[in-house]
Structures are given as C-alpha cells and as structure tokens.
C-alpha cells in the first residue's frame, strides 16, 4: 500500500522512535525474508576480505516520490538490506542539505538509525560525503560568508559529523567529485574550492582524520572507471597530498554505467595503478542502466548485457588486492534514482521492484562464490 508522501513526512517528523529493527543476518531464519535462506545471499558467499554493499534509500529523489521513506517504512526492504549486504552507505542522509539543513542545526535521527541498523546486523558503514559541490543547503550556497567564516563552517561540519560516528564508519568519501571531466578542479561550482582555494581539500582530510583517526579516508568520483584525464588527476593529486603528510587512504570509483556505452575495459588496470600507489580502492555506487521506453520491459539480451557489466566490474575489484569494498547504488528498481534523472532509462539495479532477482544479481552471487568457493560468510 502506498502511504501519501505528506502523511509519511508528518509521521517521520513527529517521531524520533524509528521502528525497531530485528537483527537479521546470521540470526533465526524466521527473521529472514520469507523463503530466503541466509546461505542464499550475497554477503554469505562474499570472500572474507570483500565487503558487499548497497546504498540505503532515503532523502534526495525519494522525497518527491509517492512512497514513504523506504528505510523507515518498507519492512521487506529492510529485511533484504540486512540479509544481503555487509556494508551500507547512506544514499542522501549524510549530505549537507539533509544532515545540516540550517546553519548550526544538525539532523542526525535518520543517520543514527542507519548506523544502529548496521551495528545490529553486523554491517560496516561508508560515510558519504563531506565536501561536494552538490546537495548543499541554500543557507550555505547563498550565504554571504567571509573566507574565515566558511572555513570555520566546514571545519565544524566535518568535526561534528565525523566525530559523532567515530568508530562506527569504516570509510569516508571525504571529497566527492572534485574534478571536471577534463581533469581540472571544479573551481566554479564547488563552493569550498572556489572560495578557499585548492588547499582546502587537504584541510578537509586533516579535519576528518583528527575526528576519527581509524576511519579510512577516500576520494570518490564518477567517470573515473577508466584511465582518462579525470582519473589521471587523482593519480597525481593523491601522492602529492600524502607527501605533505595528509592522510588519504583510498580512491573510490562510483561506477554509474549504462548499456548504451561499452563496458570500461580498463577498469581493472585503472584500479591497479592506484593499488600500486599503496592505496585502497573501492567501487562505491555501481548501477547499470538501460533503455526501457515507458510501458516496455527489458529484453533478455539487455538483462544479460547488464549482468555482464556487473560481473566484470566485480571481477575487476576482486582481482585487485586492496579493492575491498563493492557497493551497488541501491538494490531494487523500486527505489532507484535512475528513472528520475534519465527519461526512458532504468532497470539499473539487480532486483525488480518486487525484489525478484535479475540475472545481474546471480552474476554477482556467482562471482563472489567463485572467488571464494564454499567459504560461507555472514
Ligand atoms: O534540491 C532540489 C529541490 O530544490 C527541488 O525542489 C526538488 C524537486 O525535484 O529537487 C531537489 O533536488 C533533488 C536532490 O536529490 C536533492 O534532494 C533531486 O530532484 C533528486 O533527484 C536528487 O537525488 C539524489 C542525487 O544524488 C542528487 O545528486 C539521489 O537521490 C541520489 O541517489 C544521488 O546520488 C549520487 C551520489 O550521491 C553521488 N554520485 C552520483 C549519485 C547519482 O546521482
């Protein structure tokens, strides 16, 4: 049943008491989604050193859709989230406009609930994101702040948010999408770089490290699957920051792919050159969209092509030593961002809207299983 969005928002606003979450994975079979054995999940077959993750739907485009907050209200969604994955990432719930909607006012209830869910279900959490050009609140983007004030605002945000979840967030996308496709820094649309200069990037990492010395700190971007001007820019920047004593632990590739374009065949080689620098790598937001005109279903050939992309991306990650985290940007088409952004495209995730598994799901499951046959994970 669909709950009107306005009603759902009112319910959410009026309650801090989010529904209790049974700890699912690894616990009594009765808590698994009906008919789903814990051995028949992605996290169970994943190699011990590879986290298999998903974004947790909420905020962003969901707020304009005709359903209530998925993480809070969709019980089957929650069960599968717990059962299938051992890493979760807030899709929007840690972005500035969501978590810091007014100056000095933080909204932590949703993220607290996600972190609690992760702990109950023995999952790690990826933090996304602290320093970005997008989804910033109007008070920040349209405020008339001096350079000193802006610097203080950023420092306070990073220390407050990272500090709150210290010890509970394994990896942070400290800086997201800081380069243009041609490898130049985003000096116009990124407020921090524009107003405070490129040196502020190092400060963001320093402040995050101070707030949680154990967390792994990453750069994260799209369009860097292959060897190109943008990925080259990261390959040059990261060692330069490290030489200045700045802790940068990893380079993350989002992986928003489309069957319109060929698979980025140099993905593994690209991951490897960052690995060769001694960095961790990760795939953080993979999905594979396809053309599905309204009222049509994907063909078997399209689904097969999609499965091949997911499989090749996962194989690339597994093959590279320190690629330890593979996250899909949502696991069901029910909540995918893709059709909202790309008219006529969709079907980008590994499950149908009713959670039926697609060939892409089985491609991931088989690939994980063959990387570590018979191991049996949590
Ligand atoms: O801010 C506007 C608001 O002013 C307007 O009234 C409203 C009405 O449509 O839209 C608001 O923008 C929405 C935005 O979230 C901010 O809440 C967009 O419509 C909505 O589509 C957007 O969605 C999120 C998107 O990031 C924004 O960039 C998606 O939920 C989220 O999945 C997506 O995630 C990003 C990663 O964080 C970074 N990598 C790319 C990935 C996919 O875009």
mmCIF file of C-alpha atoms and ligand atoms in Angstrom:
data_model
loop_
_atom_site.group_PDB
_atom_site.id
_atom_site.type_symbol
_atom_site.label_atom_id
_atom_site.label_comp_id
_atom_site.label_asym_id
_atom_site.label_seq_id
_atom_site.Cartn_x
_atom_site.Cartn_y
_atom_site.Cartn_z
ATOM 1 C CA UNK A 1 0.000 0.000 0.000
ATOM 2 C CA UNK A 2 1.290 3.452 -0.810
ATOM 3 C CA UNK A 3 1.262 5.979 2.008
ATOM 4 C CA UNK A 4 0.832 9.575 0.788
ATOM 5 C CA UNK A 5 4.162 11.364 0.897
ATOM 6 C CA UNK A 6 2.879 14.241 3.020
ATOM 7 C CA UNK A 7 1.485 11.831 5.587
ATOM 8 C CA UNK A 8 4.712 9.888 5.641
ATOM 9 C CA UNK A 9 6.739 13.042 6.175
ATOM 10 C CA UNK A 10 4.478 14.057 9.029
ATOM 11 C CA UNK A 11 4.849 10.659 10.660
ATOM 12 C CA UNK A 12 8.601 10.818 10.302
ATOM 13 C CA UNK A 13 8.787 14.352 11.643
ATOM 14 C CA UNK A 14 6.658 13.519 14.644
ATOM 15 C CA UNK A 15 8.644 10.511 15.739
ATOM 16 C CA UNK A 16 12.222 10.039 16.689
ATOM 17 C CA UNK A 17 11.363 6.453 17.537
ATOM 18 C CA UNK A 18 12.024 4.688 14.284
ATOM 19 C CA UNK A 19 10.673 1.142 14.045
ATOM 20 C CA UNK A 20 12.678 -1.428 15.926
ATOM 21 C CA UNK A 21 14.995 -3.389 13.704
ATOM 22 C CA UNK A 22 15.361 -7.065 14.331
ATOM 23 C CA UNK A 23 18.969 -8.127 13.882
ATOM 24 C CA UNK A 24 18.565 -10.294 10.843
ATOM 25 C CA UNK A 25 21.583 -11.711 9.157
ATOM 26 C CA UNK A 26 23.020 -14.714 10.869
ATOM 27 C CA UNK A 27 20.070 -14.821 13.235
ATOM 28 C CA UNK A 28 16.983 -17.003 13.341
ATOM 29 C CA UNK A 29 15.666 -17.999 9.960
ATOM 30 C CA UNK A 30 12.305 -16.543 10.918
ATOM 31 C CA UNK A 31 13.791 -13.075 10.568
ATOM 32 C CA UNK A 32 14.976 -13.636 7.028
ATOM 33 C CA UNK A 33 12.702 -12.504 4.211
ATOM 34 C CA UNK A 34 10.220 -15.322 3.570
ATOM 35 C CA UNK A 35 11.798 -18.142 1.648
ATOM 36 C CA UNK A 36 15.285 -16.693 1.740
ATOM 37 C CA UNK A 37 17.937 -18.812 3.427
ATOM 38 C CA UNK A 38 20.894 -16.928 4.807
ATOM 39 C CA UNK A 39 23.226 -19.094 2.721
ATOM 40 C CA UNK A 40 21.465 -17.774 -0.371
ATOM 41 C CA UNK A 41 22.610 -14.176 -0.058
ATOM 42 C CA UNK A 42 25.422 -12.012 -1.369
ATOM 43 C CA UNK A 43 27.103 -11.433 1.976
ATOM 44 C CA UNK A 44 27.163 -15.131 2.741
ATOM 45 C CA UNK A 45 29.159 -16.026 -0.356
ATOM 46 C CA UNK A 46 31.421 -12.965 -0.379
ATOM 47 C CA UNK A 47 35.137 -13.538 0.168
ATOM 48 C CA UNK A 48 36.134 -12.677 3.705
ATOM 49 C CA UNK A 49 38.070 -9.560 2.736
ATOM 50 C CA UNK A 50 35.450 -8.095 0.383
ATOM 51 C CA UNK A 51 32.547 -6.044 1.690
ATOM 52 C CA UNK A 52 29.463 -6.220 -0.475
ATOM 53 C CA UNK A 53 27.357 -3.116 -0.022
ATOM 54 C CA UNK A 54 24.388 -1.053 -1.115
ATOM 55 C CA UNK A 55 23.124 2.480 -0.744
ATOM 56 C CA UNK A 56 20.315 2.848 1.801
ATOM 57 C CA UNK A 57 17.409 4.550 0.046
ATOM 58 C CA UNK A 58 16.265 7.848 1.549
ATOM 59 C CA UNK A 59 16.330 11.629 1.063
ATOM 60 C CA UNK A 60 17.161 13.095 -2.362
ATOM 61 C CA UNK A 61 14.808 11.993 -5.115
ATOM 62 C CA UNK A 62 12.779 9.804 -2.741
ATOM 63 C CA UNK A 63 11.297 12.904 -1.153
ATOM 64 C CA UNK A 64 9.439 13.703 -4.359
ATOM 65 C CA UNK A 65 8.104 10.175 -4.916
ATOM 66 C CA UNK A 66 4.765 8.758 -3.851
ATOM 67 C CA UNK A 67 6.102 6.460 -1.161
ATOM 68 C CA UNK A 68 7.254 6.992 2.421
ATOM 69 C CA UNK A 69 10.894 6.829 3.474
ATOM 70 C CA UNK A 70 11.968 3.354 2.306
ATOM 71 C CA UNK A 71 14.445 2.617 5.063
ATOM 72 C CA UNK A 72 11.963 3.545 7.759
ATOM 73 C CA UNK A 73 8.772 2.036 6.436
ATOM 74 C CA UNK A 74 9.416 -0.767 3.947
ATOM 75 C CA UNK A 75 9.843 -3.869 6.065
ATOM 76 C CA UNK A 76 10.701 -6.229 3.214
ATOM 77 C CA UNK A 77 13.271 -3.708 2.009
ATOM 78 C CA UNK A 78 14.825 -3.616 5.476
ATOM 79 C CA UNK A 79 14.925 -7.388 5.707
ATOM 80 C CA UNK A 80 16.707 -7.744 2.410
ATOM 81 C CA UNK A 81 19.048 -4.882 3.230
ATOM 82 C CA UNK A 82 20.130 -6.749 6.331
ATOM 83 C CA UNK A 83 20.194 -10.187 4.786
ATOM 84 C CA UNK A 84 22.093 -9.482 1.570
ATOM 85 C CA UNK A 85 24.754 -6.905 2.475
ATOM 86 C CA UNK A 86 27.564 -6.439 4.960
ATOM 87 C CA UNK A 87 28.232 -2.805 4.054
ATOM 88 C CA UNK A 88 25.742 0.048 3.735
ATOM 89 C CA UNK A 89 26.022 3.652 2.543
ATOM 90 C CA UNK A 90 23.507 6.430 3.185
ATOM 91 C CA UNK A 91 22.223 7.471 -0.238
ATOM 92 C CA UNK A 92 21.449 11.048 0.832
ATOM 93 C CA UNK A 93 21.155 11.030 4.620
ATOM 94 C CA UNK A 94 24.663 12.377 5.283
ATOM 95 C CA UNK A 95 24.724 15.018 2.587
ATOM 96 C CA UNK A 96 24.902 18.605 3.749
ATOM 97 C CA UNK A 97 21.351 19.612 2.799
ATOM 98 C CA UNK A 98 19.972 16.623 4.688
ATOM 99 C CA UNK A 99 22.162 16.433 7.777
ATOM 100 C CA UNK A 100 22.889 20.175 8.176
ATOM 101 C CA UNK A 101 19.702 21.856 6.881
ATOM 102 C CA UNK A 102 20.186 25.130 8.746
ATOM 103 C CA UNK A 103 23.306 26.795 9.989
ATOM 104 C CA UNK A 104 24.335 25.137 13.234
ATOM 105 C CA UNK A 105 21.349 22.741 13.127
ATOM 106 C CA UNK A 106 22.098 19.080 12.547
ATOM 107 C CA UNK A 107 19.538 16.410 11.693
ATOM 108 C CA UNK A 108 21.022 13.121 12.804
ATOM 109 C CA UNK A 109 17.979 10.933 13.529
ATOM 110 C CA UNK A 110 17.955 9.160 10.145
ATOM 111 C CA UNK A 111 21.693 8.534 10.053
ATOM 112 C CA UNK A 112 21.716 7.403 13.674
ATOM 113 C CA UNK A 113 19.066 4.845 12.735
ATOM 114 C CA UNK A 114 21.152 3.621 9.797
ATOM 115 C CA UNK A 115 24.247 3.244 11.967
ATOM 116 C CA UNK A 116 22.232 1.401 14.610
ATOM 117 C CA UNK A 117 20.802 -0.900 11.960
ATOM 118 C CA UNK A 118 24.328 -1.593 10.689
ATOM 119 C CA UNK A 119 25.549 -2.473 14.148
ATOM 120 C CA UNK A 120 22.599 -4.760 14.807
ATOM 121 C CA UNK A 121 23.200 -6.537 11.524
ATOM 122 C CA UNK A 122 26.998 -6.698 11.654
ATOM 123 C CA UNK A 123 27.470 -4.338 8.734
ATOM 124 C CA UNK A 124 30.108 -1.699 8.149
ATOM 125 C CA UNK A 125 29.133 1.788 7.002
ATOM 126 C CA UNK A 126 30.551 4.044 4.280
ATOM 127 C CA UNK A 127 30.147 7.759 5.000
ATOM 128 C CA UNK A 128 29.057 9.866 2.027
ATOM 129 C CA UNK A 129 30.018 12.775 1.840
ATOM 130 C CA UNK A 130 31.677 15.800 3.477
ATOM 131 C CA UNK A 131 32.939 18.030 0.688
ATOM 132 C CA UNK A 132 30.908 18.295 -2.522
ATOM 133 C CA UNK A 133 29.575 20.821 -4.991
ATOM 134 C CA UNK A 134 26.059 19.370 -4.951
ATOM 135 C CA UNK A 135 23.187 18.949 -2.480
ATOM 136 C CA UNK A 136 24.401 21.774 -0.297
ATOM 137 C CA UNK A 137 21.760 23.746 1.624
ATOM 138 C CA UNK A 138 20.700 27.202 0.458
ATOM 139 C CA UNK A 139 21.926 28.788 3.698
ATOM 140 C CA UNK A 140 25.425 27.701 2.726
ATOM 141 C CA UNK A 141 25.405 28.255 -1.039
ATOM 142 C CA UNK A 142 23.594 31.579 -0.827
ATOM 143 C CA UNK A 143 25.045 32.793 2.451
ATOM 144 C CA UNK A 144 27.296 35.796 2.385
ATOM 145 C CA UNK A 145 30.146 34.366 4.397
ATOM 146 C CA UNK A 146 33.717 35.606 4.661
ATOM 147 C CA UNK A 147 36.523 33.171 3.885
ATOM 148 C CA UNK A 148 37.258 32.737 7.579
ATOM 149 C CA UNK A 149 33.613 32.002 8.305
ATOM 150 C CA UNK A 150 33.360 29.447 5.501
ATOM 151 C CA UNK A 151 36.474 27.695 6.690
ATOM 152 C CA UNK A 152 35.090 27.541 10.216
ATOM 153 C CA UNK A 153 31.754 26.224 8.913
ATOM 154 C CA UNK A 154 33.449 23.408 7.002
ATOM 155 C CA UNK A 155 35.703 22.502 9.906
ATOM 156 C CA UNK A 156 32.800 22.433 12.336
ATOM 157 C CA UNK A 157 30.717 20.285 9.975
ATOM 158 C CA UNK A 158 33.459 17.731 9.418
ATOM 159 C CA UNK A 159 34.415 17.519 13.066
ATOM 160 C CA UNK A 160 30.800 17.281 14.199
ATOM 161 C CA UNK A 161 29.664 14.692 11.675
ATOM 162 C CA UNK A 162 32.775 12.521 11.597
ATOM 163 C CA UNK A 163 33.168 12.857 15.358
ATOM 164 C CA UNK A 164 29.607 11.710 16.015
ATOM 165 C CA UNK A 165 30.184 8.469 14.154
ATOM 166 C CA UNK A 166 33.816 7.909 15.115
ATOM 167 C CA UNK A 167 34.494 4.187 15.316
ATOM 168 C CA UNK A 168 31.225 3.425 13.530
ATOM 169 C CA UNK A 169 32.012 4.449 9.964
ATOM 170 C CA UNK A 170 34.641 2.383 8.216
ATOM 171 C CA UNK A 171 35.288 4.519 5.130
ATOM 172 C CA UNK A 172 34.507 8.148 4.372
ATOM 173 C CA UNK A 173 34.066 9.714 0.958
ATOM 174 C CA UNK A 174 35.686 12.844 2.317
ATOM 175 C CA UNK A 175 35.781 14.635 -1.027
ATOM 176 C CA UNK A 176 33.295 13.829 -3.765
ATOM 177 C CA UNK A 177 33.567 14.736 -7.441
ATOM 178 C CA UNK A 178 36.162 17.500 -7.130
ATOM 179 C CA UNK A 179 37.409 17.278 -10.726
ATOM 180 C CA UNK A 180 35.798 18.140 -14.039
ATOM 181 C CA UNK A 181 35.950 15.526 -16.775
ATOM 182 C CA UNK A 182 38.998 17.222 -18.293
ATOM 183 C CA UNK A 183 40.938 16.801 -15.057
ATOM 184 C CA UNK A 184 40.736 20.412 -13.885
ATOM 185 C CA UNK A 185 39.471 21.166 -10.394
ATOM 186 C CA UNK A 186 35.876 22.308 -10.005
ATOM 187 C CA UNK A 187 36.804 25.893 -9.235
ATOM 188 C CA UNK A 188 33.394 27.365 -10.024
ATOM 189 C CA UNK A 189 30.666 25.053 -8.753
ATOM 190 C CA UNK A 190 32.460 23.679 -5.671
ATOM 191 C CA UNK A 191 31.957 26.410 -3.077
ATOM 192 C CA UNK A 192 34.911 25.305 -0.984
ATOM 193 C CA UNK A 193 37.468 25.253 -3.783
ATOM 194 C CA UNK A 194 36.077 28.414 -5.337
ATOM 195 C CA UNK A 195 36.109 30.456 -2.145
ATOM 196 C CA UNK A 196 39.004 28.950 -0.212
ATOM 197 C CA UNK A 197 41.336 27.623 -2.922
ATOM 198 C CA UNK A 198 42.523 24.059 -3.611
ATOM 199 C CA UNK A 199 44.438 23.891 -0.321
ATOM 200 C CA UNK A 200 41.129 23.417 1.467
ATOM 201 C CA UNK A 201 40.986 19.850 0.135
ATOM 202 C CA UNK A 202 43.945 18.882 2.332
ATOM 203 C CA UNK A 203 42.310 20.565 5.323
ATOM 204 C CA UNK A 204 39.125 18.556 4.819
ATOM 205 C CA UNK A 205 41.125 15.335 5.035
ATOM 206 C CA UNK A 206 43.112 16.613 8.037
ATOM 207 C CA UNK A 207 39.942 17.509 9.957
ATOM 208 C CA UNK A 208 38.310 14.185 9.127
ATOM 209 C CA UNK A 209 41.401 12.316 10.281
ATOM 210 C CA UNK A 210 41.517 14.270 13.545
ATOM 211 C CA UNK A 211 37.856 13.494 14.201
ATOM 212 C CA UNK A 212 38.275 9.739 13.589
ATOM 213 C CA UNK A 213 41.872 8.531 13.227
ATOM 214 C CA UNK A 214 40.694 4.983 12.472
ATOM 215 C CA UNK A 215 38.409 5.792 9.555
ATOM 216 C CA UNK A 216 39.695 5.232 6.030
ATOM 217 C CA UNK A 217 39.538 8.429 4.022
ATOM 218 C CA UNK A 218 38.678 8.362 0.321
ATOM 219 C CA UNK A 219 38.269 10.464 -2.771
ATOM 220 C CA UNK A 220 35.167 9.400 -4.727
ATOM 221 C CA UNK A 221 34.105 10.283 -8.273
ATOM 222 C CA UNK A 222 32.145 9.247 -11.352
ATOM 223 C CA UNK A 223 33.581 8.970 -14.847
ATOM 224 C CA UNK A 224 36.853 7.615 -13.450
ATOM 225 C CA UNK A 225 36.242 3.956 -14.270
ATOM 226 C CA UNK A 226 38.885 4.033 -16.981
ATOM 227 C CA UNK A 227 42.264 5.634 -17.485
ATOM 228 C CA UNK A 228 41.426 9.180 -18.515
ATOM 229 C CA UNK A 229 42.095 12.835 -17.705
ATOM 230 C CA UNK A 230 39.963 12.736 -14.564
ATOM 231 C CA UNK A 231 41.422 9.570 -13.084
ATOM 232 C CA UNK A 232 44.900 10.812 -14.029
ATOM 233 C CA UNK A 233 44.209 13.948 -11.998
ATOM 234 C CA UNK A 234 43.559 11.809 -8.884
ATOM 235 C CA UNK A 235 46.632 9.730 -9.563
ATOM 236 C CA UNK A 236 48.667 12.926 -9.487
ATOM 237 C CA UNK A 237 46.861 14.637 -6.583
ATOM 238 C CA UNK A 238 46.806 11.845 -4.011
ATOM 239 C CA UNK A 239 50.577 11.226 -3.747
ATOM 240 C CA UNK A 240 51.108 14.992 -3.678
ATOM 241 C CA UNK A 241 48.811 15.290 -0.661
ATOM 242 C CA UNK A 242 50.412 12.296 1.012
ATOM 243 C CA UNK A 243 53.842 13.891 0.540
ATOM 244 C CA UNK A 244 52.503 16.837 2.550
ATOM 245 C CA UNK A 245 51.601 14.463 5.370
ATOM 246 C CA UNK A 246 47.879 14.389 4.612
ATOM 247 C CA UNK A 247 46.253 11.035 5.262
ATOM 248 C CA UNK A 248 44.470 9.775 2.177
ATOM 249 C CA UNK A 249 43.702 6.058 2.294
ATOM 250 C CA UNK A 250 41.781 5.345 -0.825
ATOM 251 C CA UNK A 251 40.417 6.120 -4.241
ATOM 252 C CA UNK A 252 36.826 5.171 -4.994
ATOM 253 C CA UNK A 253 35.138 4.732 -8.345
ATOM 254 C CA UNK A 254 31.382 5.264 -8.321
ATOM 255 C CA UNK A 255 30.557 3.159 -11.389
ATOM 256 C CA UNK A 256 27.306 4.563 -12.780
ATOM 257 C CA UNK A 257 27.290 2.625 -16.037
ATOM 258 C CA UNK A 258 24.942 2.383 -18.991
ATOM 259 C CA UNK A 259 24.471 -0.362 -21.546
ATOM 260 C CA UNK A 260 24.429 2.439 -24.148
ATOM 261 C CA UNK A 261 28.166 2.577 -23.789
ATOM 262 C CA UNK A 262 30.728 -0.189 -23.816
ATOM 263 C CA UNK A 263 31.984 -1.601 -20.540
ATOM 264 C CA UNK A 264 35.096 0.276 -19.378
ATOM 265 C CA UNK A 265 37.563 -2.491 -20.145
ATOM 266 C CA UNK A 266 40.446 -0.703 -18.442
ATOM 267 C CA UNK A 267 38.677 -0.616 -15.055
ATOM 268 C CA UNK A 268 40.931 -3.243 -13.537
ATOM 269 C CA UNK A 269 44.096 -1.622 -14.885
ATOM 270 C CA UNK A 270 42.907 1.694 -13.518
ATOM 271 C CA UNK A 271 42.182 0.273 -10.054
ATOM 272 C CA UNK A 272 45.558 -1.440 -10.158
ATOM 273 C CA UNK A 273 47.537 1.742 -10.726
ATOM 274 C CA UNK A 274 46.000 3.223 -7.555
ATOM 275 C CA UNK A 275 46.649 -0.029 -5.727
ATOM 276 C CA UNK A 276 50.267 0.240 -6.876
ATOM 277 C CA UNK A 277 50.492 3.548 -5.008
ATOM 278 C CA UNK A 278 49.648 1.666 -1.819
ATOM 279 C CA UNK A 279 46.058 2.905 -1.753
ATOM 280 C CA UNK A 280 42.867 1.054 -1.022
ATOM 281 C CA UNK A 281 40.308 1.192 -3.797
ATOM 282 C CA UNK A 282 36.558 0.659 -3.865
ATOM 283 C CA UNK A 283 33.588 0.576 -6.187
ATOM 284 C CA UNK A 284 31.055 2.683 -4.345
ATOM 285 C CA UNK A 285 27.927 3.334 -6.396
ATOM 286 C CA UNK A 286 27.615 0.880 -9.225
ATOM 287 C CA UNK A 287 24.447 0.559 -11.231
ATOM 288 C CA UNK A 288 23.901 -0.288 -14.892
ATOM 289 C CA UNK A 289 21.030 1.494 -16.575
ATOM 290 C CA UNK A 290 19.447 0.595 -19.868
ATOM 291 C CA UNK A 291 16.920 1.971 -22.344
ATOM 292 C CA UNK A 292 13.420 0.953 -21.362
ATOM 293 C CA UNK A 293 10.778 3.060 -23.108
ATOM 294 C CA UNK A 294 7.711 3.633 -20.932
ATOM 295 C CA UNK A 295 5.423 0.614 -20.885
ATOM 296 C CA UNK A 296 8.082 -1.841 -22.040
ATOM 297 C CA UNK A 297 10.122 -4.467 -20.264
ATOM 298 C CA UNK A 298 13.826 -5.086 -20.763
ATOM 299 C CA UNK A 299 14.671 -7.876 -23.168
ATOM 300 C CA UNK A 300 16.556 -10.986 -22.125
ATOM 301 C CA UNK A 301 19.507 -9.698 -24.135
ATOM 302 C CA UNK A 302 19.506 -6.399 -22.221
ATOM 303 C CA UNK A 303 19.391 -8.174 -18.867
ATOM 304 C CA UNK A 304 22.227 -10.424 -19.935
ATOM 305 C CA UNK A 305 24.317 -7.471 -21.056
ATOM 306 C CA UNK A 306 23.651 -5.741 -17.748
ATOM 307 C CA UNK A 307 24.652 -8.845 -15.800
ATOM 308 C CA UNK A 308 27.905 -8.938 -17.744
ATOM 309 C CA UNK A 309 28.735 -5.357 -16.725
ATOM 310 C CA UNK A 310 28.091 -6.042 -13.038
ATOM 311 C CA UNK A 311 30.121 -9.224 -13.217
ATOM 312 C CA UNK A 312 33.099 -7.640 -14.952
ATOM 313 C CA UNK A 313 33.156 -4.739 -12.505
ATOM 314 C CA UNK A 314 33.082 -7.091 -9.522
ATOM 315 C CA UNK A 315 35.761 -9.324 -11.039
ATOM 316 C CA UNK A 316 37.970 -6.275 -11.584
ATOM 317 C CA UNK A 317 37.599 -5.258 -7.955
ATOM 318 C CA UNK A 318 38.164 -8.755 -6.586
ATOM 319 C CA UNK A 319 41.279 -9.176 -8.721
ATOM 320 C CA UNK A 320 42.919 -6.041 -7.338
ATOM 321 C CA UNK A 321 44.464 -6.702 -3.923
ATOM 322 C CA UNK A 322 43.200 -3.785 -1.889
ATOM 323 C CA UNK A 323 39.831 -3.323 -3.589
ATOM 324 C CA UNK A 324 37.923 -4.388 -0.514
ATOM 325 C CA UNK A 325 34.529 -2.833 -0.948
ATOM 326 C CA UNK A 326 31.966 -3.183 -3.743
ATOM 327 C CA UNK A 327 28.768 -1.183 -3.325
ATOM 328 C CA UNK A 328 25.718 -1.029 -5.569
ATOM 329 C CA UNK A 329 23.706 2.224 -5.616
ATOM 330 C CA UNK A 330 20.502 0.647 -4.448
ATOM 331 C CA UNK A 331 19.498 -2.976 -4.880
ATOM 332 C CA UNK A 332 15.922 -2.709 -6.142
ATOM 333 C CA UNK A 333 14.420 -0.767 -9.047
ATOM 334 C CA UNK A 334 11.606 0.170 -6.659
ATOM 335 C CA UNK A 335 13.797 2.979 -5.303
ATOM 336 C CA UNK A 336 16.423 3.650 -7.963
ATOM 337 C CA UNK A 337 17.432 7.237 -8.739
ATOM 338 C CA UNK A 338 17.927 6.422 -12.429
ATOM 339 C CA UNK A 339 14.428 6.864 -13.946
ATOM 340 C CA UNK A 340 14.056 10.122 -12.032
ATOM 341 C CA UNK A 341 17.169 11.514 -13.708
ATOM 342 C CA UNK A 342 17.179 9.808 -17.110
ATOM 343 C CA UNK A 343 13.885 9.757 -19.003
ATOM 344 C CA UNK A 344 13.417 6.453 -20.805
ATOM 345 C CA UNK A 345 16.191 4.699 -18.883
ATOM 346 C CA UNK A 346 16.003 2.486 -15.825
ATOM 347 C CA UNK A 347 16.127 -1.119 -14.618
ATOM 348 C CA UNK A 348 19.595 -0.238 -13.321
ATOM 349 C CA UNK A 349 19.707 -2.341 -10.155
ATOM 350 C CA UNK A 350 19.941 -6.073 -9.504
ATOM 351 C CA UNK A 351 16.350 -6.680 -8.366
ATOM 352 C CA UNK A 352 12.962 -5.888 -9.849
ATOM 353 C CA UNK A 353 10.593 -3.611 -7.977
ATOM 354 C CA UNK A 354 9.100 -6.648 -6.211
ATOM 355 C CA UNK A 355 12.606 -7.825 -5.222
ATOM 356 C CA UNK A 356 12.738 -10.564 -7.830
ATOM 357 C CA UNK A 357 16.389 -11.202 -8.543
ATOM 358 C CA UNK A 358 17.634 -10.381 -12.025
ATOM 359 C CA UNK A 359 20.436 -12.090 -13.938
ATOM 360 C CA UNK A 360 22.678 -9.289 -12.621
ATOM 361 C CA UNK A 361 22.023 -10.449 -9.058
ATOM 362 C CA UNK A 362 23.025 -14.008 -9.886
ATOM 363 C CA UNK A 363 26.095 -12.740 -11.739
ATOM 364 C CA UNK A 364 27.245 -11.038 -8.536
ATOM 365 C CA UNK A 365 26.403 -14.042 -6.381
ATOM 366 C CA UNK A 366 28.226 -16.457 -8.703
ATOM 367 C CA UNK A 367 31.253 -14.184 -8.983
ATOM 368 C CA UNK A 368 31.552 -13.844 -5.225
ATOM 369 C CA UNK A 369 31.093 -17.563 -4.765
ATOM 370 C CA UNK A 370 33.763 -18.449 -7.322
ATOM 371 C CA UNK A 371 36.195 -16.011 -5.734
ATOM 372 C CA UNK A 372 35.972 -17.948 -2.501
ATOM 373 C CA UNK A 373 34.289 -21.302 -3.124
ATOM 374 C CA UNK A 374 32.339 -22.785 -0.249
ATOM 375 C CA UNK A 375 33.630 -20.266 2.244
ATOM 376 C CA UNK A 376 30.342 -19.194 3.772
ATOM 377 C CA UNK A 377 30.313 -15.637 5.074
ATOM 378 C CA UNK A 378 27.990 -13.777 7.353
HETATM 379 O O1 LIG B 1 17.224 20.363 -4.436
HETATM 380 C C1 LIG B 1 16.078 20.199 -5.290
HETATM 381 C C2 LIG B 1 14.936 20.989 -4.781
HETATM 382 O O2 LIG B 1 15.270 22.348 -4.802
HETATM 383 C C3 LIG B 1 13.698 20.699 -5.625
HETATM 384 O O3 LIG B 1 12.591 21.345 -5.088
HETATM 385 C C4 LIG B 1 13.426 19.193 -5.660
HETATM 386 C C5 LIG B 1 12.232 18.863 -6.538
HETATM 387 O O4 LIG B 1 12.561 17.999 -7.579
HETATM 388 O O5 LIG B 1 14.565 18.552 -6.136
HETATM 389 C C6 LIG B 1 15.703 18.743 -5.332
HETATM 390 O O6 LIG B 1 16.780 18.044 -5.864
HETATM 391 C C7 LIG B 1 16.797 16.654 -5.632
HETATM 392 C C8 LIG B 1 18.125 16.308 -4.971
HETATM 393 O O7 LIG B 1 18.261 14.924 -4.828
HETATM 394 C C9 LIG B 1 18.292 16.961 -3.631
HETATM 395 O O8 LIG B 1 17.417 16.463 -2.677
HETATM 396 C C10 LIG B 1 16.690 15.937 -6.950
HETATM 397 O O9 LIG B 1 15.424 16.153 -7.529
HETATM 398 C C11 LIG B 1 16.933 14.483 -6.742
HETATM 399 O O10 LIG B 1 16.898 13.844 -7.985
HETATM 400 C C12 LIG B 1 18.288 14.256 -6.055
HETATM 401 O O11 LIG B 1 18.589 12.896 -5.967
HETATM 402 C C13 LIG B 1 19.838 12.412 -5.463
HETATM 403 C C14 LIG B 1 21.074 12.783 -6.284
HETATM 404 O O12 LIG B 1 22.216 12.095 -5.774
HETATM 405 C C15 LIG B 1 21.416 14.251 -6.268
HETATM 406 O O13 LIG B 1 22.652 14.468 -6.897
HETATM 407 C C16 LIG B 1 19.666 10.902 -5.497
HETATM 408 O O14 LIG B 1 18.641 10.546 -4.581
HETATM 409 C C17 LIG B 1 20.957 10.173 -5.131
HETATM 410 O O15 LIG B 1 20.812 8.807 -5.435
HETATM 411 C C18 LIG B 1 22.104 10.718 -5.961
HETATM 412 O O16 LIG B 1 23.310 10.076 -5.562
HETATM 413 C C19 LIG B 1 24.512 10.500 -6.231
HETATM 414 C C20 LIG B 1 25.672 10.328 -5.266
HETATM 415 O O17 LIG B 1 25.421 10.988 -4.064
HETATM 416 C C21 LIG B 1 26.973 10.825 -5.885
HETATM 417 N N1 LIG B 1 27.220 10.173 -7.152
HETATM 418 C C22 LIG B 1 26.122 10.234 -8.114
HETATM 419 C C23 LIG B 1 24.848 9.681 -7.489
HETATM 420 C C24 LIG B 1 23.734 9.646 -8.508
HETATM 421 O O18 LIG B 1 23.376 10.929 -8.923
#
